[in-house]
mmCIF file of C-alpha atoms (C1' of nucleotides) in Angstrom:
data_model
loop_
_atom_site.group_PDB
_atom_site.id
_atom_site.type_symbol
_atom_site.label_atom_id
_atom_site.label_comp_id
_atom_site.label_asym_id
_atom_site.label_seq_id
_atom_site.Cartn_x
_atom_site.Cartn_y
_atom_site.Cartn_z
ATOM 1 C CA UNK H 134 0.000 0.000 0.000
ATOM 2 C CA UNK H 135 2.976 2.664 0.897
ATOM 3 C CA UNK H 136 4.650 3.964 -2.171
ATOM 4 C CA UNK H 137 8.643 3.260 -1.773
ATOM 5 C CA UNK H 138 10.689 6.074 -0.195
ATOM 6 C CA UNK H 139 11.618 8.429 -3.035
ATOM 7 C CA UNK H 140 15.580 8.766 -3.853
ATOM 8 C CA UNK H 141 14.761 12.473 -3.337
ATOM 9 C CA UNK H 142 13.676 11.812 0.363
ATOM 10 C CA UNK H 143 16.504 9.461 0.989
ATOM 11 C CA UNK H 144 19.488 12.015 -0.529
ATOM 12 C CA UNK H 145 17.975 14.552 1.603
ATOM 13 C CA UNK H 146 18.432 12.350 4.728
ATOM 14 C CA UNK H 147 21.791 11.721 3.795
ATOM 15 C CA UNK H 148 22.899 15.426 3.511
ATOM 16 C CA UNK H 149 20.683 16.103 6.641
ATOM 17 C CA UNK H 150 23.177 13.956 8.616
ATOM 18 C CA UNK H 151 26.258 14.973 6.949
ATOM 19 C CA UNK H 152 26.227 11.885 4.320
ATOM 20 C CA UNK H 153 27.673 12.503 0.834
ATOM 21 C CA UNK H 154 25.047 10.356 -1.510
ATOM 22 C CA UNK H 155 27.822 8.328 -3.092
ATOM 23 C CA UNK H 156 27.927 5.419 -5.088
ATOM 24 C CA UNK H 157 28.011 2.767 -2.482
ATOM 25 C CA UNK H 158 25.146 4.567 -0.222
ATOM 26 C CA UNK H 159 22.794 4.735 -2.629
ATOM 27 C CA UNK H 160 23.127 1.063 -3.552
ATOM 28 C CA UNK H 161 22.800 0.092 -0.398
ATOM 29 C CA UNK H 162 19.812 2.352 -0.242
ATOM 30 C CA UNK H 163 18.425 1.477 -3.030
ATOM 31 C CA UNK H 164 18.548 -2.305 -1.682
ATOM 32 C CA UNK H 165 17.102 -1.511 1.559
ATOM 33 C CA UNK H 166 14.244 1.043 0.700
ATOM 34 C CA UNK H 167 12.875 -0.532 -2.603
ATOM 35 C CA UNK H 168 11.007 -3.080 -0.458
ATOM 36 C CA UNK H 169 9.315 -2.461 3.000
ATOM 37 C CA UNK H 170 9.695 -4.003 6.051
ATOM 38 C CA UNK H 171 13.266 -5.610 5.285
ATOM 39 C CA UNK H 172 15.145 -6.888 8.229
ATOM 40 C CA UNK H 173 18.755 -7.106 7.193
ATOM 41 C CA UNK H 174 22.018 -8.412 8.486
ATOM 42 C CA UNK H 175 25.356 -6.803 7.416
ATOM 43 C CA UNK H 176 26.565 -10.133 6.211
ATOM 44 C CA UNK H 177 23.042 -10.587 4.221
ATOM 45 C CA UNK H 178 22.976 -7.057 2.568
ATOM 46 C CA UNK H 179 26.970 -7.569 1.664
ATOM 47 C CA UNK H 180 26.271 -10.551 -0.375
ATOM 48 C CA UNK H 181 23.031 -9.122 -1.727
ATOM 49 C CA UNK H 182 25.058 -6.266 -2.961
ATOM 50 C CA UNK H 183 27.765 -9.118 -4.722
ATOM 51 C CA UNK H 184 25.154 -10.399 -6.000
ATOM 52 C CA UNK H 185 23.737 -7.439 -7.904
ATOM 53 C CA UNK H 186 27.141 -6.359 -8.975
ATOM 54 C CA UNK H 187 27.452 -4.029 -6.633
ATOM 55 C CA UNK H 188 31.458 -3.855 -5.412
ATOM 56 C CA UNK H 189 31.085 -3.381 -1.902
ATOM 57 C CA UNK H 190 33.223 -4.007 1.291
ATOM 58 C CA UNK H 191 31.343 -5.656 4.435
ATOM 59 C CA UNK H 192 33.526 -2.815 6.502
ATOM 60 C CA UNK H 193 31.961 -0.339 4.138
ATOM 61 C CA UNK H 194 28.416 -2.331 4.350
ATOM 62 C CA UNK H 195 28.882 -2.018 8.623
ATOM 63 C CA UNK H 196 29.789 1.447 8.726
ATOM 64 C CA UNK H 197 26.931 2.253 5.866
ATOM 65 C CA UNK H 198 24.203 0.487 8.044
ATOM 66 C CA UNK H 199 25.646 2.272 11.428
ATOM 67 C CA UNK H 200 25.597 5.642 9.501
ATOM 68 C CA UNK H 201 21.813 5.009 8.094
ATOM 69 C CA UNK H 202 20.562 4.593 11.852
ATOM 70 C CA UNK H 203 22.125 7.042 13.223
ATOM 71 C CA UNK H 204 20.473 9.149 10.486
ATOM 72 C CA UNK H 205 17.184 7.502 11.362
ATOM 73 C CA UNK H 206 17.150 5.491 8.433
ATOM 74 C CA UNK H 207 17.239 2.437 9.815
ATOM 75 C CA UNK H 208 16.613 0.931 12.950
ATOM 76 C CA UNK H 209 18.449 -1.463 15.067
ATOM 77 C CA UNK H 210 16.633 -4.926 16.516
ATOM 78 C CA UNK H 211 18.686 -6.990 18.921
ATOM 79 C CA UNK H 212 17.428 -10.571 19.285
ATOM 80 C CA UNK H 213 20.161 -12.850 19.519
ATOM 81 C CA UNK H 214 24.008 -11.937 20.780
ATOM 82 C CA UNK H 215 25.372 -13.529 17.466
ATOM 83 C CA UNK H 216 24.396 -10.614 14.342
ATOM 84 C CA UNK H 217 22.917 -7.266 14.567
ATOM 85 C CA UNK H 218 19.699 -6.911 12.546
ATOM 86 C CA UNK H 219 18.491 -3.685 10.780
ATOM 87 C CA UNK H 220 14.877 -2.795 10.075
ATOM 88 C CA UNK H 221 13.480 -0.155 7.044
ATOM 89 C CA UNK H 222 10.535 0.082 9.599
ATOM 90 C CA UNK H 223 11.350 3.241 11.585
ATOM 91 C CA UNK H 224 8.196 3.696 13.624
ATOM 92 C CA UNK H 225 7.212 1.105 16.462
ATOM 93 C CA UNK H 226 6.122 -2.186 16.008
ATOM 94 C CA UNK H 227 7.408 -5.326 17.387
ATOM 95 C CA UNK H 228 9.063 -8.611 16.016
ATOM 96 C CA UNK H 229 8.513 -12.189 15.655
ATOM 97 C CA UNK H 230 11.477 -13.935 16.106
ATOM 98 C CA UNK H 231 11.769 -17.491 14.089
ATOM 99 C CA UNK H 232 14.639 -19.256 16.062
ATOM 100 C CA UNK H 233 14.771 -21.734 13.592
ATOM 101 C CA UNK H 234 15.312 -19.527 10.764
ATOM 102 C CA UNK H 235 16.654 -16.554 11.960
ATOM 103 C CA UNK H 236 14.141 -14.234 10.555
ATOM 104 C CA UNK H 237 12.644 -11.361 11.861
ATOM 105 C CA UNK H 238 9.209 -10.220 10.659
ATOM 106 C CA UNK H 239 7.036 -7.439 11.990
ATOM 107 C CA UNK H 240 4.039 -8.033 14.264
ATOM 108 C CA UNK H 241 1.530 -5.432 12.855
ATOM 109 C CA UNK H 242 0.717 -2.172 15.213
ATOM 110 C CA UNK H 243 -2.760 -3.145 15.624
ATOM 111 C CA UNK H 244 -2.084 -6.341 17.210
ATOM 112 C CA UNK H 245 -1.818 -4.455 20.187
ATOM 113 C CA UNK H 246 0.274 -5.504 22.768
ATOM 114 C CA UNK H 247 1.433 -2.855 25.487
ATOM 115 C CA UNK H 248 -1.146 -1.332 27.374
ATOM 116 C CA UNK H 249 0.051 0.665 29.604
ATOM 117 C CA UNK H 250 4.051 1.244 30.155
ATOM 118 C CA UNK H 251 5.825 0.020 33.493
ATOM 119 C CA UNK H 252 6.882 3.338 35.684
ATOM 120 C CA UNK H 253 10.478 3.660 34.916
ATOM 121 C CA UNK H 254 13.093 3.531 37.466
ATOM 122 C CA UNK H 255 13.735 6.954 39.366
ATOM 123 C CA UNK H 256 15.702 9.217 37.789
ATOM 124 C CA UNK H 257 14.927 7.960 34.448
ATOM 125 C CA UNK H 258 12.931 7.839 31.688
ATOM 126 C CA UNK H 259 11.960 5.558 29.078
ATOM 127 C CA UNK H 260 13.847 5.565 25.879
ATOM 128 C CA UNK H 261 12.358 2.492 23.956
ATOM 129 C CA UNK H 262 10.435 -0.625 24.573
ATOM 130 C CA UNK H 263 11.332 -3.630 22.863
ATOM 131 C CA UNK H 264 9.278 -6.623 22.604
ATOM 132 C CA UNK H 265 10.518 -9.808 20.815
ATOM 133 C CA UNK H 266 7.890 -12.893 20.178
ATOM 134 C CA UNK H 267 9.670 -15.663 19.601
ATOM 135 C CA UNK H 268 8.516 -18.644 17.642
ATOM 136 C CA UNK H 269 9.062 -21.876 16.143
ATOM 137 C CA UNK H 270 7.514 -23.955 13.901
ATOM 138 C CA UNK H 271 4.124 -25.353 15.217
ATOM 139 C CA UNK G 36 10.521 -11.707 50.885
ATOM 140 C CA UNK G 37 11.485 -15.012 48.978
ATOM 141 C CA UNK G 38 13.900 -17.785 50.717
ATOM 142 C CA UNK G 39 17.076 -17.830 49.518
ATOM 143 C CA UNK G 40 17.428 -21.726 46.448
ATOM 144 C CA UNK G 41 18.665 -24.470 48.777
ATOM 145 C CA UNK G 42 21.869 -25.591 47.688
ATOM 146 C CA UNK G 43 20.115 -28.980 47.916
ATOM 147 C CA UNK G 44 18.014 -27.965 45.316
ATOM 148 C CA UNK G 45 21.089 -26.683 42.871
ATOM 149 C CA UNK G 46 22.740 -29.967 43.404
ATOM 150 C CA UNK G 47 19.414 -31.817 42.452
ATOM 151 C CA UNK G 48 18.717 -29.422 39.443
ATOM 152 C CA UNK G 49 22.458 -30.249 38.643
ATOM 153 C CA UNK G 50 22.351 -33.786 38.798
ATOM 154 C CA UNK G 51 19.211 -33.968 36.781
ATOM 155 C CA UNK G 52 20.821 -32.293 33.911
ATOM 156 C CA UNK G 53 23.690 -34.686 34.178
ATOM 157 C CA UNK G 54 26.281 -31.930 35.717
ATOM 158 C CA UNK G 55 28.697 -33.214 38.225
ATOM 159 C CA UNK G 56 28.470 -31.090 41.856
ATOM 160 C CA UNK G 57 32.376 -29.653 41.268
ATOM 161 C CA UNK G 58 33.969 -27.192 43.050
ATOM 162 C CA UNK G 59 33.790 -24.823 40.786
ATOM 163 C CA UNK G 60 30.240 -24.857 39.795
ATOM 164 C CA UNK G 61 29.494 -24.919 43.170
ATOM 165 C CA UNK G 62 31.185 -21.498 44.001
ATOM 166 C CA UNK G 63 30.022 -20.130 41.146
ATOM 167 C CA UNK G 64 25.491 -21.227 42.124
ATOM 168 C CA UNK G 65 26.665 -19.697 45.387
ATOM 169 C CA UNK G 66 27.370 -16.458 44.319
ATOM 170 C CA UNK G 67 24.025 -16.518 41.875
ATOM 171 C CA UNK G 68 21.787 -17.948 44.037
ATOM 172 C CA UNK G 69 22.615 -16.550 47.102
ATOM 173 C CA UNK G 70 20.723 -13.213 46.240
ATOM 174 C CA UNK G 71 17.662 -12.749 44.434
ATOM 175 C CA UNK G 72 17.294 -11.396 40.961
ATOM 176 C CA UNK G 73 21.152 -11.167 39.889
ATOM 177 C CA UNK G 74 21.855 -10.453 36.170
ATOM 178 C CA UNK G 75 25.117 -11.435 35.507
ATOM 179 C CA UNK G 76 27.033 -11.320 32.301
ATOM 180 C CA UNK G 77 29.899 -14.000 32.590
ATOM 181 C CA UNK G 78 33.284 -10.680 32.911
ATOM 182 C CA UNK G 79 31.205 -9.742 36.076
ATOM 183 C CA UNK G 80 30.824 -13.504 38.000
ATOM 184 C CA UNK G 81 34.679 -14.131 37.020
ATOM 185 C CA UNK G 82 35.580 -11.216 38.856
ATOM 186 C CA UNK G 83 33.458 -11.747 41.730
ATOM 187 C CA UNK G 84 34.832 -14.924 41.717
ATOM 188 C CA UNK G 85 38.023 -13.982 41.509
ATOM 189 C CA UNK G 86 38.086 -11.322 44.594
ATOM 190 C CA UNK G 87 35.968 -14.042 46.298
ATOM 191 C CA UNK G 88 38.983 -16.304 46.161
ATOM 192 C CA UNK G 89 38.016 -18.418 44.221
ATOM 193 C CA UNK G 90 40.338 -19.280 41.038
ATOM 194 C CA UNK G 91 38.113 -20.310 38.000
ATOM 195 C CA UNK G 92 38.941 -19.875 34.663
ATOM 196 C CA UNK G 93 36.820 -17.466 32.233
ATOM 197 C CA UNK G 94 36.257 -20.390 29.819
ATOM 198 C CA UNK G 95 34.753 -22.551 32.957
ATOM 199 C CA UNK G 96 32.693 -19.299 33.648
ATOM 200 C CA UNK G 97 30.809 -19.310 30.500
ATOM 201 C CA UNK G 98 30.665 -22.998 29.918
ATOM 202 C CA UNK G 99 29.020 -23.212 33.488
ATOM 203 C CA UNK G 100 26.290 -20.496 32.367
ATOM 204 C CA UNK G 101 25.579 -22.650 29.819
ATOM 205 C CA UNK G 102 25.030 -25.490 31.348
ATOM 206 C CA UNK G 103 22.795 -23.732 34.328
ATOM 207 C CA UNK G 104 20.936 -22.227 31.463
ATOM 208 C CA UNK G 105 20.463 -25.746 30.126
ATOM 209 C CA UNK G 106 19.601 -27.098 33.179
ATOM 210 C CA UNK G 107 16.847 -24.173 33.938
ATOM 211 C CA UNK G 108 18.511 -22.492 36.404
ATOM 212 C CA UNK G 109 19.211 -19.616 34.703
ATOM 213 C CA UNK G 110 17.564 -17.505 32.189
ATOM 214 C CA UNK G 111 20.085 -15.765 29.199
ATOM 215 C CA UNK G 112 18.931 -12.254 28.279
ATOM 216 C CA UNK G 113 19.713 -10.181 24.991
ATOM 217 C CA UNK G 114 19.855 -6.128 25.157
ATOM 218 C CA UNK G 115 22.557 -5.484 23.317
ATOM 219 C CA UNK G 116 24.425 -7.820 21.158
ATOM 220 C CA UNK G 117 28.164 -6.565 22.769
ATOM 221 C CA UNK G 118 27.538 -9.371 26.045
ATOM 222 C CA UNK G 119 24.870 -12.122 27.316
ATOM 223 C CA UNK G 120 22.827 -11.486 30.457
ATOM 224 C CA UNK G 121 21.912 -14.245 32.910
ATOM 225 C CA UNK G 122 19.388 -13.680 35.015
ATOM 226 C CA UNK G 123 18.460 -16.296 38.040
ATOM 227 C CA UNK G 124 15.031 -15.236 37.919
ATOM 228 C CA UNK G 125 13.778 -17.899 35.671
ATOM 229 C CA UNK G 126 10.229 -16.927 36.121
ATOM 230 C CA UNK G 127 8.422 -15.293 33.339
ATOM 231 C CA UNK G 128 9.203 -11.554 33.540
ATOM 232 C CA UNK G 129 10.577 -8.176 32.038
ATOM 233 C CA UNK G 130 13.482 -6.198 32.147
ATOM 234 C CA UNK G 131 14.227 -2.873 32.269
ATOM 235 C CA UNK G 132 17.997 -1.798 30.820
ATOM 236 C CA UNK G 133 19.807 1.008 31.913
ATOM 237 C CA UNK G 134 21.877 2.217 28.702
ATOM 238 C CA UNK G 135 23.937 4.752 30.094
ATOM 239 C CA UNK G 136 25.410 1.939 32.803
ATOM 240 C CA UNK G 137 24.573 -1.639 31.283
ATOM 241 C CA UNK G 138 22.631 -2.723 34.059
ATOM 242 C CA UNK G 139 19.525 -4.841 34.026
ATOM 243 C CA UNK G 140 16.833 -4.443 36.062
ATOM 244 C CA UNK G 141 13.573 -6.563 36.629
ATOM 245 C CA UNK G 142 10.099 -5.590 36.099
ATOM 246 C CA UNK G 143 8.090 -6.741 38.396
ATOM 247 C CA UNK G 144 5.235 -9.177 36.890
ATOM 248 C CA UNK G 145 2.295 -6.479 38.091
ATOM 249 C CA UNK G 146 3.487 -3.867 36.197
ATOM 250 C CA UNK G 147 0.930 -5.530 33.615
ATOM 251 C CA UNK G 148 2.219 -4.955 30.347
ATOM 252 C CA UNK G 149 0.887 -7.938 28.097
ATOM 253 C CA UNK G 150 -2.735 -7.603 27.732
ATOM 254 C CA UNK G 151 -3.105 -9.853 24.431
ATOM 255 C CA UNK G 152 -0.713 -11.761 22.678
ATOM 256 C CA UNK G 153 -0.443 -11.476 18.952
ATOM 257 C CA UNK G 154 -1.056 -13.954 16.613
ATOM 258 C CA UNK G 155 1.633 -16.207 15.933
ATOM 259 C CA UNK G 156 2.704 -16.741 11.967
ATOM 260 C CA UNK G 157 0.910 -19.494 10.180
ATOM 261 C CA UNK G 158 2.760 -22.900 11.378
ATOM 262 C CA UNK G 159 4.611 -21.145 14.239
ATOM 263 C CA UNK G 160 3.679 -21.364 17.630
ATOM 264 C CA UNK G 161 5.102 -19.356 20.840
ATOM 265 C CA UNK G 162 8.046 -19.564 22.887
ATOM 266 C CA UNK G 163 8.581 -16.853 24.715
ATOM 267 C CA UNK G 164 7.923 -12.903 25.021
ATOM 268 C CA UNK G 165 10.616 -10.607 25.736
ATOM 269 C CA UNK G 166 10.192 -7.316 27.014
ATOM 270 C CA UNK G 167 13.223 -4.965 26.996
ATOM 271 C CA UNK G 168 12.462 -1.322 28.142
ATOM 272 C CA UNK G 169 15.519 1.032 27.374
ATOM 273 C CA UNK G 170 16.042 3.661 30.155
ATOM 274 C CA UNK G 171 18.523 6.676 30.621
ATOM 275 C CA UNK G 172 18.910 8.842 33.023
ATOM 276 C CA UNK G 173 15.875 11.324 33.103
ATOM 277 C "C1'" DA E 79 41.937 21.178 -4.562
ATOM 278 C "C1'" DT E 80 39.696 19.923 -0.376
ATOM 279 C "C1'" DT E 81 37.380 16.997 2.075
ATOM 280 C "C1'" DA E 82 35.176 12.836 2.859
ATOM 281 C "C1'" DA E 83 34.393 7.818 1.715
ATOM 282 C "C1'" DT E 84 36.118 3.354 0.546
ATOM 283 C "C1'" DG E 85 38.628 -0.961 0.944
ATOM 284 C "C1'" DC E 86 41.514 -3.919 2.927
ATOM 285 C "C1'" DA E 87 43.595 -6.009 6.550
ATOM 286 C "C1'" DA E 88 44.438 -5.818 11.199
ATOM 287 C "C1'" DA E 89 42.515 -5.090 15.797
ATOM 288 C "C1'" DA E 90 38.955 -5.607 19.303
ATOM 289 C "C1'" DT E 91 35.293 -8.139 21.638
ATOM 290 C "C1'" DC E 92 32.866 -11.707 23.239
ATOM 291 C "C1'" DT E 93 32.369 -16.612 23.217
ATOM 292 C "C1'" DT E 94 33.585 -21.422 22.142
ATOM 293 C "C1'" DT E 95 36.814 -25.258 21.594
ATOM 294 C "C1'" DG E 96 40.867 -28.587 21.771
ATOM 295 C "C1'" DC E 97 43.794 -30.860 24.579
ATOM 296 C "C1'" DA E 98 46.639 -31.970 28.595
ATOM 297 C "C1'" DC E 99 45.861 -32.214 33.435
ATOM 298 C "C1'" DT E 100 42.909 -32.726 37.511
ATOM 299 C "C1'" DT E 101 38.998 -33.926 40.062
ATOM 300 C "C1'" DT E 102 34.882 -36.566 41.038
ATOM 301 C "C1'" DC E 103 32.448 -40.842 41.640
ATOM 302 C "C1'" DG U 36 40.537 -46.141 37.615
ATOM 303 C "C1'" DA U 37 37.111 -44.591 34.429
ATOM 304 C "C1'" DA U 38 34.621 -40.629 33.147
ATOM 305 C "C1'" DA U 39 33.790 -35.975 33.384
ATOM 306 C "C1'" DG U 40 35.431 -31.165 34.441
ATOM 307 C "C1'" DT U 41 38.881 -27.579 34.355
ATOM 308 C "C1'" DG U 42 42.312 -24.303 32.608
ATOM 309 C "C1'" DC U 43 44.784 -22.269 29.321
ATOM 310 C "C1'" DA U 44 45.570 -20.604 25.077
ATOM 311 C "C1'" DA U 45 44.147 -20.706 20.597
ATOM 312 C "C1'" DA U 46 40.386 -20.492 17.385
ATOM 313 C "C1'" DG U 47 35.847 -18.478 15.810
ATOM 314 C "C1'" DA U 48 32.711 -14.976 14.807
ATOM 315 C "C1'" DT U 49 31.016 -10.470 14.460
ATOM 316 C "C1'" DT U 50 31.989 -5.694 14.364
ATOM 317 C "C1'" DT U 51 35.222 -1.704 14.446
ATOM 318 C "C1'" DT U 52 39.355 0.860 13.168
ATOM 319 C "C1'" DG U 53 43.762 2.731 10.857
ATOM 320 C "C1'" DC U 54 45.625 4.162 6.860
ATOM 321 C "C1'" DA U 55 46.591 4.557 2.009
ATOM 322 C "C1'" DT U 56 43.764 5.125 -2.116
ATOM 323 C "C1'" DT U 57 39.816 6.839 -4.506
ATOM 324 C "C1'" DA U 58 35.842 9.596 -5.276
ATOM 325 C "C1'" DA U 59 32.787 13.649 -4.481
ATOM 326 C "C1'" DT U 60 32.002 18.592 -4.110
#
DNA sequence: ATTAATGCAAAATCTTTGCACTTTC
DNA sequence: GAAAGTGCAAAGATTTTGCATTAAT
């Protein structure tokens, strides 16, 4: 139903956060925001990149990924200690987790799940909430 | 407000999953089970066990975790993917994580937050919910 | 031309493993 | 004494970093 994010919109993010729109970026970009909902690994978009003929180093692919979240870009989901997964899905929503596949995949907003927040420790306040669902075949 | 496991108990759970009462992993349930509601990442228990006096090898450290985890008396936790949590609540709860210092902290179980879960995938079924809520100082 | 980005390999972390030695049963 | 556990160092795996080269403005 959502159109793709325009080039336009991502260029602008890159310049917004000090990112020169080169070659590499905007393959990676183009990979990552042509679809929706993509939950990528560094290792997974490297060889995607290969793939498509795309010359690309995984250091390059790491520090491309780290510099499209901190941009806001991209989001970061932790689920298991072993890879780092990045999400085109910027707003909140939370993940199923298949442990025997290592995918992620959204849970849709509406399947609402928090209802009201915890009271956060003194002194602090909440920053995110994370919620991972994880599943296995039935 | 809760008593304290009974080291009979450890050595029962231990024997059940096959582990061998050592020296070693004995120190090492002390210093989890003696309190309530540690979180431990394996550097931390070393060192405790270290300036406790008692010499135990990093490697032993982890491969004990492992095996407690195995043998349900210990919960592993992912925040962030730089270090594994343990956590010797085993009881189905949340966790509050203190960025700025690393720490975990439990929610208690009456902070409701799950009100409904979502719907699994097709052919998946549930195995756990995880809860991580991200907090800095206010 | 200036300034930043890339690529590679090396470093840094955290965690697991292989093997000789030690402890438990 | 047989079987399992331990310790150390080395190997693995993922991610970051340093520096010379290349590309972008």
């Amino acid at each position: 139903m959502n159109k793709i994010r325009p080039y336009r919109q991502i260029i602008e993010c890159l310049r917004g956060a000090g990112l020169r729109p080169t070659r590499q970026r905007m393959a990676l970009a183009k990979m990552l925001f042509e679809g929706e909902g993509r939950h990528v690994t560094a290792e997974v978009l490297h060889n995607e990149s290969i793939s498509n003929g795309v010359s690309v180093s995984l250091a390059t692919v790491y520090n491309t990924l780290n510099q499209f979240t901190a941009a806001g870009l991209l989001r970061e989901i932790v689920v298991d200690g072993e890879r780092s997964y990045f999400d085109t899905t910027t707003t909140d929503h939370h993940h199923f987790f298949h442990t025997n596949t290592g995918e992620l995949e959204d849970i849709m907003a509406d399947d609402v799940i928090m209802q009201n927040l915890p009271v956060p420790p003194m002194g602090t306040k909440i920053t995110s909430v994370n919620v991972i669902v994880r599943v296995s075949p039935a």
